[in-house]
PDB file of C-alpha atoms (C1' of nucleotides) in Angstrom:
ATOM      1  CA  UNK A   1     103.886 123.730  97.197  1.00  0.00           C
ATOM      2  CA  UNK A   2     103.814 121.658  94.050  1.00  0.00           C
ATOM      3  CA  UNK A   3     103.964 118.012  94.902  1.00  0.00           C
ATOM      4  CA  UNK A   4     106.535 116.225  92.807  1.00  0.00           C
ATOM      5  CA  UNK A   5     105.538 112.639  93.321  1.00  0.00           C
ATOM      6  CA  UNK A   6     108.436 110.965  95.020  1.00  0.00           C
ATOM      7  CA  UNK A   7     108.380 107.294  95.694  1.00  0.00           C
ATOM      8  CA  UNK A   8     108.990 106.104  99.201  1.00  0.00           C
ATOM      9  CA  UNK A   9     111.917 103.882 100.039  1.00  0.00           C
ATOM     10  CA  UNK A  10     110.102 100.568  99.606  1.00  0.00           C
ATOM     11  CA  UNK A  11     108.211 101.779  96.576  1.00  0.00           C
ATOM     12  CA  UNK A  12     111.485 102.780  94.966  1.00  0.00           C
ATOM     13  CA  UNK A  13     113.158  99.484  95.689  1.00  0.00           C
ATOM     14  CA  UNK A  14     110.292  97.527  94.248  1.00  0.00           C
ATOM     15  CA  UNK A  15     109.973  99.788  91.252  1.00  0.00           C
ATOM     16  CA  UNK A  16     113.643  99.595  90.349  1.00  0.00           C
ATOM     17  CA  UNK A  17     113.562  95.838  90.318  1.00  0.00           C
ATOM     18  CA  UNK A  18     110.518  95.752  88.070  1.00  0.00           C
ATOM     19  CA  UNK A  19     111.968  98.390  85.802  1.00  0.00           C
ATOM     20  CA  UNK A  20     115.235  96.558  85.306  1.00  0.00           C
ATOM     21  CA  UNK A  21     113.595  93.223  84.695  1.00  0.00           C
ATOM     22  CA  UNK A  22     113.356  91.806  81.188  1.00  0.00           C
ATOM     23  CA  UNK A  23     109.876  90.489  81.749  1.00  0.00           C
ATOM     24  CA  UNK A  24     106.977  90.465  84.151  1.00  0.00           C
ATOM     25  CA  UNK A  25     107.878  89.734  87.752  1.00  0.00           C
ATOM     26  CA  UNK A  26     105.824  87.931  90.345  1.00  0.00           C
ATOM     27  CA  UNK A  27     105.338  89.402  93.773  1.00  0.00           C
ATOM     28  CA  UNK A  28     107.261  86.713  95.594  1.00  0.00           C
ATOM     29  CA  UNK A  29     110.148  86.870  93.184  1.00  0.00           C
ATOM     30  CA  UNK A  30     110.324  90.582  93.885  1.00  0.00           C
ATOM     31  CA  UNK A  31     110.200  89.794  97.574  1.00  0.00           C
ATOM     32  CA  UNK A  32     113.084  87.446  97.113  1.00  0.00           C
ATOM     33  CA  UNK A  33     115.144  90.188  95.518  1.00  0.00           C
ATOM     34  CA  UNK A  34     114.368  92.918  97.986  1.00  0.00           C
ATOM     35  CA  UNK A  35     114.983  90.728 100.982  1.00  0.00           C
ATOM     36  CA  UNK A  36     118.663  91.438 100.478  1.00  0.00           C
ATOM     37  CA  UNK A  37     117.855  95.086 100.989  1.00  0.00           C
ATOM     38  CA  UNK A  38     115.789  95.009 104.106  1.00  0.00           C
ATOM     39  CA  UNK A  39     112.225  94.235 103.137  1.00  0.00           C
ATOM     40  CA  UNK A  40     111.119  91.169 104.977  1.00  0.00           C
ATOM     41  CA  UNK A  41     107.452  90.450 104.411  1.00  0.00           C
ATOM     42  CA  UNK A  42     105.107  89.945 101.454  1.00  0.00           C
ATOM     43  CA  UNK A  43     102.876  92.714 102.632  1.00  0.00           C
ATOM     44  CA  UNK A  44     105.603  95.271 102.233  1.00  0.00           C
ATOM     45  CA  UNK A  45     105.948  94.256  98.615  1.00  0.00           C
ATOM     46  CA  UNK A  46     102.217  94.185  97.984  1.00  0.00           C
ATOM     47  CA  UNK A  47     101.802  97.610  99.485  1.00  0.00           C
ATOM     48  CA  UNK A  48     104.463  99.030  97.245  1.00  0.00           C
ATOM     49  CA  UNK A  49     102.904  97.276  94.255  1.00  0.00           C
ATOM     50  CA  UNK A  50      99.499  98.721  95.069  1.00  0.00           C
ATOM     51  CA  UNK A  51     100.873 102.211  95.203  1.00  0.00           C
ATOM     52  CA  UNK A  52     102.862 101.804  92.003  1.00  0.00           C
ATOM     53  CA  UNK A  53      99.788 100.472  90.237  1.00  0.00           C
ATOM     54  CA  UNK A  54      97.776 103.404  91.494  1.00  0.00           C
ATOM     55  CA  UNK A  55     100.407 105.803  90.190  1.00  0.00           C
ATOM     56  CA  UNK A  56     100.519 104.019  86.852  1.00  0.00           C
ATOM     57  CA  UNK A  57     104.235 103.302  87.217  1.00  0.00           C
ATOM     58  CA  UNK A  58     103.585  99.613  86.786  1.00  0.00           C
ATOM     59  CA  UNK A  59     100.839  97.405  85.400  1.00  0.00           C
ATOM     60  CA  UNK A  60      99.593  94.022  86.389  1.00  0.00           C
ATOM     61  CA  UNK A  61      99.443  91.274  83.789  1.00  0.00           C
ATOM     62  CA  UNK A  62      96.308  89.632  85.065  1.00  0.00           C
ATOM     63  CA  UNK A  63      96.694  86.385  83.214  1.00  0.00           C
ATOM     64  CA  UNK A  64     100.067  85.882  84.848  1.00  0.00           C
ATOM     65  CA  UNK A  65      99.713  87.536  88.217  1.00  0.00           C
ATOM     66  CA  UNK A  66     102.846  89.448  87.378  1.00  0.00           C
ATOM     67  CA  UNK A  67     103.962  93.029  87.137  1.00  0.00           C
ATOM     68  CA  UNK A  68     105.726  95.116  84.501  1.00  0.00           C
ATOM     69  CA  UNK A  69     106.943  98.686  84.435  1.00  0.00           C
ATOM     70  CA  UNK A  70     104.861 101.049  82.358  1.00  0.00           C
ATOM     71  CA  UNK A  71     106.544 101.849  79.087  1.00  0.00           C
ATOM     72  CA  UNK A  72     104.268 104.681  78.032  1.00  0.00           C
ATOM     73  CA  UNK A  73     106.174 107.667  79.264  1.00  0.00           C
ATOM     74  CA  UNK A  74     103.195 109.746  80.275  1.00  0.00           C
ATOM     75  CA  UNK A  75     101.005 107.083  81.700  1.00  0.00           C
ATOM     76  CA  UNK A  76     100.227 108.428  85.126  1.00  0.00           C
ATOM     77  CA  UNK A  77      97.051 106.609  85.739  1.00  0.00           C
ATOM     78  CA  UNK A  78      96.318 103.149  84.574  1.00  0.00           C
ATOM     79  CA  UNK A  79      93.046 103.239  82.764  1.00  0.00           C
ATOM     80  CA  UNK A  80      93.702 101.847  79.343  1.00  0.00           C
ATOM     81  CA  UNK A  81      96.213  99.075  78.990  1.00  0.00           C
ATOM     82  CA  UNK A  82      96.998  96.592  76.266  1.00  0.00           C
ATOM     83  CA  UNK A  83      99.644  93.910  76.180  1.00  0.00           C
ATOM     84  CA  UNK A  84     100.920  91.281  73.838  1.00  0.00           C
ATOM     85  CA  UNK A  85     102.032  88.068  75.446  1.00  0.00           C
ATOM     86  CA  UNK A  86     104.056  85.351  73.777  1.00  0.00           C
ATOM     87  CA  UNK A  87     102.731  81.972  74.801  1.00  0.00           C
ATOM     88  CA  UNK A  88     106.059  80.327  74.228  1.00  0.00           C
ATOM     89  CA  UNK A  89     108.801  82.586  75.574  1.00  0.00           C
ATOM     90  CA  UNK A  90     106.432  84.504  77.828  1.00  0.00           C
ATOM     91  CA  UNK A  91     107.675  87.831  76.538  1.00  0.00           C
ATOM     92  CA  UNK A  92     105.262  90.639  77.344  1.00  0.00           C
ATOM     93  CA  UNK A  93     105.112  93.921  75.471  1.00  0.00           C
ATOM     94  CA  UNK A  94     102.974  96.896  76.269  1.00  0.00           C
ATOM     95  CA  UNK A  95     101.104  97.948  73.160  1.00  0.00           C
ATOM     96  CA  UNK A  96     101.185 101.633  72.487  1.00  0.00           C
ATOM     97  CA  UNK A  97      98.853 102.207  69.602  1.00  0.00           C
ATOM     98  CA  UNK A  98      96.670 105.258  69.537  1.00  0.00           C
ATOM     99  CA  UNK A  99      94.228 103.831  67.009  1.00  0.00           C
ATOM    100  CA  UNK A 100      93.594 100.887  69.268  1.00  0.00           C
ATOM    101  CA  UNK A 101      93.332 102.949  72.424  1.00  0.00           C
ATOM    102  CA  UNK A 102      90.999 105.432  70.795  1.00  0.00           C
ATOM    103  CA  UNK A 103      88.864 102.654  69.461  1.00  0.00           C
ATOM    104  CA  UNK A 104      88.588 101.009  72.836  1.00  0.00           C
ATOM    105  CA  UNK A 105      88.165 104.182  74.835  1.00  0.00           C
ATOM    106  CA  UNK A 106      85.273 105.161  72.624  1.00  0.00           C
ATOM    107  CA  UNK A 107      83.722 101.734  72.555  1.00  0.00           C
ATOM    108  CA  UNK A 108      80.107 101.533  73.636  1.00  0.00           C
ATOM    109  CA  UNK A 109      78.152  98.386  74.058  1.00  0.00           C
ATOM    110  CA  UNK A 110      74.390  98.133  73.965  1.00  0.00           C
ATOM    111  CA  UNK A 111      73.929  98.012  77.730  1.00  0.00           C
ATOM    112  CA  UNK A 112      74.325 101.723  78.307  1.00  0.00           C
ATOM    113  CA  UNK A 113      77.348 101.099  80.411  1.00  0.00           C
ATOM    114  CA  UNK A 114      79.950 103.838  80.568  1.00  0.00           C
ATOM    115  CA  UNK A 115      83.496 102.524  80.695  1.00  0.00           C
ATOM    116  CA  UNK A 116      86.309 104.329  82.353  1.00  0.00           C
ATOM    117  CA  UNK A 117      88.968 101.686  82.162  1.00  0.00           C
ATOM    118  CA  UNK A 118      89.975  98.605  80.241  1.00  0.00           C
ATOM    119  CA  UNK A 119      92.642  95.974  80.084  1.00  0.00           C
ATOM    120  CA  UNK A 120      93.400  93.942  76.988  1.00  0.00           C
ATOM    121  CA  UNK A 121      95.734  90.985  76.708  1.00  0.00           C
ATOM    122  CA  UNK A 122      96.661  89.481  73.354  1.00  0.00           C
ATOM    123  CA  UNK A 123      98.229  86.042  73.158  1.00  0.00           C
ATOM    124  CA  UNK A 124     100.236  84.504  70.389  1.00  0.00           C
ATOM    125  CA  UNK A 125     103.760  83.803  69.296  1.00  0.00           C
ATOM    126  CA  UNK A 126     106.317  86.536  68.997  1.00  0.00           C
ATOM    127  CA  UNK A 127     108.524  86.987  65.949  1.00  0.00           C
ATOM    128  CA  UNK A 128     111.246  84.829  67.456  1.00  0.00           C
ATOM    129  CA  UNK A 129     109.002  82.005  68.550  1.00  0.00           C
ATOM    130  CA  UNK A 130     106.576  81.580  65.679  1.00  0.00           C
TER     131      UNK A 130
ATOM    132  CA  UNK B   1      81.824  57.097  65.920  1.00  0.00           C
ATOM    133  CA  UNK B   2      80.991  60.748  66.102  1.00  0.00           C
ATOM    134  CA  UNK B   3      81.937  62.062  69.464  1.00  0.00           C
ATOM    135  CA  UNK B   4      79.196  64.233  70.876  1.00  0.00           C
ATOM    136  CA  UNK B   5      81.032  66.086  73.559  1.00  0.00           C
ATOM    137  CA  UNK B   6      79.545  64.962  76.834  1.00  0.00           C
ATOM    138  CA  UNK B   7      80.660  66.392  80.071  1.00  0.00           C
ATOM    139  CA  UNK B   8      81.798  64.034  82.771  1.00  0.00           C
ATOM    140  CA  UNK B   9      80.040  63.898  86.101  1.00  0.00           C
ATOM    141  CA  UNK B  10      82.209  66.411  87.907  1.00  0.00           C
ATOM    142  CA  UNK B  11      82.412  68.662  84.878  1.00  0.00           C
ATOM    143  CA  UNK B  12      78.635  68.673  84.682  1.00  0.00           C
ATOM    144  CA  UNK B  13      78.164  69.471  88.327  1.00  0.00           C
ATOM    145  CA  UNK B  14      80.575  72.357  88.178  1.00  0.00           C
ATOM    146  CA  UNK B  15      79.152  73.652  84.934  1.00  0.00           C
ATOM    147  CA  UNK B  16      75.576  73.631  86.183  1.00  0.00           C
ATOM    148  CA  UNK B  17      76.479  75.697  89.195  1.00  0.00           C
ATOM    149  CA  UNK B  18      78.286  78.270  87.100  1.00  0.00           C
ATOM    150  CA  UNK B  19      75.496  78.359  84.575  1.00  0.00           C
ATOM    151  CA  UNK B  20      72.827  79.008  87.153  1.00  0.00           C
ATOM    152  CA  UNK B  21      74.775  81.681  88.959  1.00  0.00           C
ATOM    153  CA  UNK B  22      73.879  85.329  88.538  1.00  0.00           C
ATOM    154  CA  UNK B  23      77.495  86.402  88.447  1.00  0.00           C
ATOM    155  CA  UNK B  24      81.047  85.123  88.354  1.00  0.00           C
ATOM    156  CA  UNK B  25      81.863  82.384  90.816  1.00  0.00           C
ATOM    157  CA  UNK B  26      85.132  81.718  92.574  1.00  0.00           C
ATOM    158  CA  UNK B  27      86.598  78.249  92.623  1.00  0.00           C
ATOM    159  CA  UNK B  28      86.230  77.772  96.339  1.00  0.00           C
ATOM    160  CA  UNK B  29      82.668  78.973  96.348  1.00  0.00           C
ATOM    161  CA  UNK B  30      81.950  76.373  93.692  1.00  0.00           C
ATOM    162  CA  UNK B  31      83.722  73.819  95.853  1.00  0.00           C
ATOM    163  CA  UNK B  32      81.516  74.795  98.727  1.00  0.00           C
ATOM    164  CA  UNK B  33      78.422  74.135  96.627  1.00  0.00           C
ATOM    165  CA  UNK B  34      79.499  70.849  95.153  1.00  0.00           C
ATOM    166  CA  UNK B  35      80.639  69.443  98.446  1.00  0.00           C
ATOM    167  CA  UNK B  36      77.004  68.630  99.112  1.00  0.00           C
ATOM    168  CA  UNK B  37      77.113  66.450  96.043  1.00  0.00           C
ATOM    169  CA  UNK B  38      80.216  64.445  96.625  1.00  0.00           C
ATOM    170  CA  UNK B  39      83.158  66.457  95.423  1.00  0.00           C
ATOM    171  CA  UNK B  40      85.582  66.864  98.257  1.00  0.00           C
ATOM    172  CA  UNK B  41      88.764  68.545  97.136  1.00  0.00           C
ATOM    173  CA  UNK B  42      89.761  71.749  95.344  1.00  0.00           C
ATOM    174  CA  UNK B  43      91.601  69.820  92.699  1.00  0.00           C
ATOM    175  CA  UNK B  44      88.429  68.143  91.553  1.00  0.00           C
ATOM    176  CA  UNK B  45      86.909  71.553  90.970  1.00  0.00           C
ATOM    177  CA  UNK B  46      89.987  72.960  89.286  1.00  0.00           C
ATOM    178  CA  UNK B  47      90.191  70.009  86.963  1.00  0.00           C
ATOM    179  CA  UNK B  48      86.602  70.461  85.915  1.00  0.00           C
ATOM    180  CA  UNK B  49      87.177  74.178  85.466  1.00  0.00           C
ATOM    181  CA  UNK B  50      90.211  73.548  83.276  1.00  0.00           C
ATOM    182  CA  UNK B  51      88.264  71.250  81.048  1.00  0.00           C
ATOM    183  CA  UNK B  52      85.296  73.614  80.807  1.00  0.00           C
ATOM    184  CA  UNK B  53      87.622  76.481  79.931  1.00  0.00           C
ATOM    185  CA  UNK B  54      89.248  74.352  77.283  1.00  0.00           C
ATOM    186  CA  UNK B  55      85.853  73.519  75.807  1.00  0.00           C
ATOM    187  CA  UNK B  56      84.811  77.161  75.877  1.00  0.00           C
ATOM    188  CA  UNK B  57      81.833  76.401  78.105  1.00  0.00           C
ATOM    189  CA  UNK B  58      83.060  78.865  80.671  1.00  0.00           C
ATOM    190  CA  UNK B  59      85.439  81.809  80.789  1.00  0.00           C
ATOM    191  CA  UNK B  60      87.710  83.097  83.477  1.00  0.00           C
ATOM    192  CA  UNK B  61      87.427  86.705  84.543  1.00  0.00           C
ATOM    193  CA  UNK B  62      91.088  87.262  85.165  1.00  0.00           C
ATOM    194  CA  UNK B  63      90.752  90.408  87.191  1.00  0.00           C
ATOM    195  CA  UNK B  64      88.505  88.589  89.626  1.00  0.00           C
ATOM    196  CA  UNK B  65      89.793  85.036  89.562  1.00  0.00           C
ATOM    197  CA  UNK B  66      86.250  83.996  88.901  1.00  0.00           C
ATOM    198  CA  UNK B  67      84.354  82.007  86.320  1.00  0.00           C
ATOM    199  CA  UNK B  68      81.265  82.618  84.206  1.00  0.00           C
ATOM    200  CA  UNK B  69      79.348  80.496  81.752  1.00  0.00           C
ATOM    201  CA  UNK B  70      79.830  81.387  78.121  1.00  0.00           C
ATOM    202  CA  UNK B  71      76.852  83.265  76.741  1.00  0.00           C
ATOM    203  CA  UNK B  72      77.818  83.118  73.090  1.00  0.00           C
ATOM    204  CA  UNK B  73      75.926  80.091  71.941  1.00  0.00           C
ATOM    205  CA  UNK B  74      78.501  78.834  69.509  1.00  0.00           C
ATOM    206  CA  UNK B  75      81.630  79.596  71.391  1.00  0.00           C
ATOM    207  CA  UNK B  76      83.388  76.277  71.439  1.00  0.00           C
ATOM    208  CA  UNK B  77      86.869  77.463  71.933  1.00  0.00           C
ATOM    209  CA  UNK B  78      87.835  80.434  73.959  1.00  0.00           C
ATOM    210  CA  UNK B  79      89.985  82.594  71.807  1.00  0.00           C
ATOM    211  CA  UNK B  80      88.369  85.985  71.761  1.00  0.00           C
ATOM    212  CA  UNK B  81      86.629  87.177  74.876  1.00  0.00           C
ATOM    213  CA  UNK B  82      85.405  90.545  76.047  1.00  0.00           C
ATOM    214  CA  UNK B  83      83.630  91.444  79.249  1.00  0.00           C
ATOM    215  CA  UNK B  84      82.169  94.475  80.890  1.00  0.00           C
ATOM    216  CA  UNK B  85      82.533  94.639  84.626  1.00  0.00           C
ATOM    217  CA  UNK B  86      80.689  97.001  86.928  1.00  0.00           C
ATOM    218  CA  UNK B  87      83.039  98.291  89.591  1.00  0.00           C
ATOM    219  CA  UNK B  88      80.228  98.860  92.003  1.00  0.00           C
ATOM    220  CA  UNK B  89      77.810  95.942  91.822  1.00  0.00           C
ATOM    221  CA  UNK B  90      80.375  93.601  90.271  1.00  0.00           C
ATOM    222  CA  UNK B  91      78.016  92.590  87.513  1.00  0.00           C
ATOM    223  CA  UNK B  92      79.841  90.974  84.630  1.00  0.00           C
ATOM    224  CA  UNK B  93      78.492  90.760  81.108  1.00  0.00           C
ATOM    225  CA  UNK B  94      80.022  89.018  78.176  1.00  0.00           C
ATOM    226  CA  UNK B  95      80.219  91.408  75.254  1.00  0.00           C
ATOM    227  CA  UNK B  96      79.029  89.971  71.997  1.00  0.00           C
ATOM    228  CA  UNK B  97      79.832  92.546  69.391  1.00  0.00           C
ATOM    229  CA  UNK B  98      81.069  91.462  66.011  1.00  0.00           C
ATOM    230  CA  UNK B  99      82.564  94.824  65.138  1.00  0.00           C
ATOM    231  CA  UNK B 100      84.678  94.710  68.237  1.00  0.00           C
ATOM    232  CA  UNK B 101      85.689  91.111  67.795  1.00  0.00           C
ATOM    233  CA  UNK B 102      86.557  91.640  64.157  1.00  0.00           C
ATOM    234  CA  UNK B 103      88.564  94.693  65.014  1.00  0.00           C
ATOM    235  CA  UNK B 104      90.529  92.873  67.668  1.00  0.00           C
ATOM    236  CA  UNK B 105      90.970  89.651  65.761  1.00  0.00           C
ATOM    237  CA  UNK B 106      92.443  91.589  62.881  1.00  0.00           C
ATOM    238  CA  UNK B 107      94.569  93.818  65.013  1.00  0.00           C
ATOM    239  CA  UNK B 108      98.262  93.854  64.207  1.00  0.00           C
ATOM    240  CA  UNK B 109     100.878  95.647  66.195  1.00  0.00           C
ATOM    241  CA  UNK B 110     104.242  96.716  64.842  1.00  0.00           C
ATOM    242  CA  UNK B 111     106.184  93.838  66.360  1.00  0.00           C
ATOM    243  CA  UNK B 112     105.265  91.267  63.769  1.00  0.00           C
ATOM    244  CA  UNK B 113     103.533  89.202  66.337  1.00  0.00           C
ATOM    245  CA  UNK B 114     100.666  86.993  65.235  1.00  0.00           C
ATOM    246  CA  UNK B 115      97.848  86.818  67.733  1.00  0.00           C
ATOM    247  CA  UNK B 116      95.592  83.865  68.098  1.00  0.00           C
ATOM    248  CA  UNK B 117      93.734  84.842  71.219  1.00  0.00           C
ATOM    249  CA  UNK B 118      92.774  87.827  73.311  1.00  0.00           C
ATOM    250  CA  UNK B 119      90.934  88.754  76.443  1.00  0.00           C
ATOM    251  CA  UNK B 120      89.493  92.185  77.082  1.00  0.00           C
ATOM    252  CA  UNK B 121      87.973  93.470  80.292  1.00  0.00           C
ATOM    253  CA  UNK B 122      86.170  96.788  80.449  1.00  0.00           C
ATOM    254  CA  UNK B 123      85.474  98.451  83.795  1.00  0.00           C
ATOM    255  CA  UNK B 124      82.914 101.074  84.652  1.00  0.00           C
ATOM    256  CA  UNK B 125      79.520 101.540  86.162  1.00  0.00           C
ATOM    257  CA  UNK B 126      76.518  99.749  84.832  1.00  0.00           C
ATOM    258  CA  UNK B 127      73.237 101.481  84.048  1.00  0.00           C
ATOM    259  CA  UNK B 128      71.893 100.799  87.518  1.00  0.00           C
ATOM    260  CA  UNK B 129      74.973 101.935  89.390  1.00  0.00           C
ATOM    261  CA  UNK B 130      76.060 105.021  87.537  1.00  0.00           C
TER     262      UNK B 130
ATOM    263  C1'  DT C   1     107.637 124.815 115.903  1.00  0.00           C
ATOM    264  C1'  DT C   2     104.471 122.174 117.476  1.00  0.00           C
ATOM    265  C1'  DA C   3     100.281 119.606 117.254  1.00  0.00           C
ATOM    266  C1'  DA C   4      97.437 117.171 114.116  1.00  0.00           C
ATOM    267  C1'  DT C   5      96.927 114.174 110.412  1.00  0.00           C
ATOM    268  C1'  DA C   6      98.149 111.421 106.631  1.00  0.00           C
ATOM    269  C1'  DA C   7     101.230 108.105 104.586  1.00  0.00           C
ATOM    270  C1'  DA C   8     104.457 104.560 104.975  1.00  0.00           C
ATOM    271  C1'  DT C   9     106.651 100.873 107.557  1.00  0.00           C
ATOM    272  C1'  DG C  10     107.321  96.608 110.332  1.00  0.00           C
ATOM    273  C1'  DT C  11     105.591  92.252 111.958  1.00  0.00           C
ATOM    274  C1'  DT C  12     102.952  88.090 112.756  1.00  0.00           C
ATOM    275  C1'  DA C  13      99.433  85.453 111.340  1.00  0.00           C
ATOM    276  C1'  DT C  14      96.270  83.699 108.112  1.00  0.00           C
ATOM    277  C1'  DA C  15      93.116  83.706 104.045  1.00  0.00           C
ATOM    278  C1'  DA C  16      92.427  82.642  99.266  1.00  0.00           C
ATOM    279  C1'  DT C  17      93.917  80.655  95.022  1.00  0.00           C
ATOM    280  C1'  DA C  18      96.083  76.887  92.656  1.00  0.00           C
ATOM    281  C1'  DT C  19      99.033  72.741  91.608  1.00  0.00           C
ATOM    282  C1'  DA C  20     102.072  68.322  92.510  1.00  0.00           C
ATOM    283  C1'  DA C  21     102.226  63.578  92.977  1.00  0.00           C
ATOM    284  C1'  DC C  22     100.391  59.229  93.113  1.00  0.00           C
ATOM    285  C1'  DA C  23      96.771  55.560  93.192  1.00  0.00           C
ATOM    286  C1'  DA C  24      92.689  53.790  91.285  1.00  0.00           C
ATOM    287  C1'  DG C  25      88.442  53.450  88.422  1.00  0.00           C
ATOM    288  C1'  DC C  26      85.744  53.696  84.105  1.00  0.00           C
ATOM    289  C1'  DC C  27      85.034  53.036  79.224  1.00  0.00           C
ATOM    290  C1'  DG C  28      85.625  52.398  74.435  1.00  0.00           C
ATOM    291  C1'  DT C  29      88.636  50.064  71.233  1.00  0.00           C
ATOM    292  C1'  DT C  30      91.364  46.317  69.415  1.00  0.00           C
TER     293       DT C  30
ATOM    294  C1'  DA D   1      90.900  40.231  78.064  1.00  0.00           C
ATOM    295  C1'  DA D   2      94.282  43.855  77.585  1.00  0.00           C
ATOM    296  C1'  DC D   3      95.480  48.268  76.328  1.00  0.00           C
ATOM    297  C1'  DG D   4      95.116  53.305  76.336  1.00  0.00           C
ATOM    298  C1'  DG D   5      93.045  57.480  77.451  1.00  0.00           C
ATOM    299  C1'  DC D   6      90.461  60.113  80.390  1.00  0.00           C
ATOM    300  C1'  DT D   7      88.436  60.966  84.745  1.00  0.00           C
ATOM    301  C1'  DT D   8      88.316  60.475  89.631  1.00  0.00           C
ATOM    302  C1'  DG D   9      89.861  60.396  94.511  1.00  0.00           C
ATOM    303  C1'  DT D  10      93.072  61.842  98.015  1.00  0.00           C
ATOM    304  C1'  DT D  11      96.716  63.992 100.674  1.00  0.00           C
ATOM    305  C1'  DA D  12      99.887  67.352 100.805  1.00  0.00           C
ATOM    306  C1'  DT D  13     101.790  71.602  99.556  1.00  0.00           C
ATOM    307  C1'  DA D  14     102.884  75.679  96.658  1.00  0.00           C
ATOM    308  C1'  DT D  15     101.590  80.262  95.375  1.00  0.00           C
ATOM    309  C1'  DT D  16      99.245  84.576  95.737  1.00  0.00           C
ATOM    310  C1'  DA D  17      97.234  87.984  98.677  1.00  0.00           C
ATOM    311  C1'  DT D  18      95.197  90.307 102.809  1.00  0.00           C
ATOM    312  C1'  DA D  19      93.891  91.172 108.014  1.00  0.00           C
ATOM    313  C1'  DA D  20      95.073  93.291 112.126  1.00  0.00           C
ATOM    314  C1'  DC D  21      97.736  95.956 114.939  1.00  0.00           C
ATOM    315  C1'  DA D  22     101.777  98.682 116.516  1.00  0.00           C
ATOM    316  C1'  DT D  23     105.101 102.075 115.211  1.00  0.00           C
ATOM    317  C1'  DT D  24     107.548 105.479 112.547  1.00  0.00           C
ATOM    318  C1'  DT D  25     108.120 109.074 109.205  1.00  0.00           C
ATOM    319  C1'  DA D  26     106.459 112.886 106.448  1.00  0.00           C
ATOM    320  C1'  DT D  27     103.230 116.708 105.513  1.00  0.00           C
ATOM    321  C1'  DT D  28     100.052 120.161 106.688  1.00  0.00           C
ATOM    322  C1'  DA D  29      97.992 123.658 109.271  1.00  0.00           C
ATOM    323  C1'  DA D  30      97.508 126.404 113.549  1.00  0.00           C
TER     324       DA D  30
END
DNA sequence: TTAATAAATGTTATAATATAACAAGCCGTT
DNA sequence: AACGGCTTGTTATATTATAACATTTATTAA
């Protein structure tokens, strides 16, 4: 049987909150939200987050320890991510630029290392804030 | 008077440990080391780290919450950093590639945002581990 | 359909990472 | 000497994340 990936109950709850949010959410703020709906402990949130990351449904903004829903419709596995982050209003946007992703996916340094994943975070001021 | 930037006592102690290390160090492992030399509390380490980051003497590897000494001799302010990270042996190397840094510094997305800083982390297997 | 196995959940406790708040010292300048 | 800025010391606490173990639910395979 073909496995349509269905999210479990907790995974769904966590995902919906992240998806609806206007910006990146922190784990404990998610916890706060889902506590109304039955989840009680941090670990339940972190487990859902781990799974969602693995599925590529969400990404982690490392510089903020926060999570956003993936906006690239077909992104099933997180292996090449780029974000722009406004240092004033904290707005985060996932960059979807094939030139950039091709450039980075093909990038080779002089160490003979073969990359299979990258994460890029740009910082600056967004149109509103500059 | 011309201010030659001198590191303070704690800043120096913390910097030396990071500089000598073979790989990225975590804040509390640094604390552990410097406790022999008088520093007692996490905050003393974090304050030194903040200053060293600000001066560009060290960088933070966001995906690891760990710190490395800057290897680009002239890097006085951290505004464009790129690292390669081995997922097996955890080796971290600072990438010093002017093509890459030019490409990224000039990068413009379609949101009209002006970037003044970026951080890029590549993941894969190093020559030894692949 | 049942037994086996894998995935997800629930729960308590605790580890690891980082900052708040306040007091005091050092050092160069005026 | 007095001021201002930076650095230090210290205690407490906030924030982020995982360990360990028991249980339940879902999926697969006999």
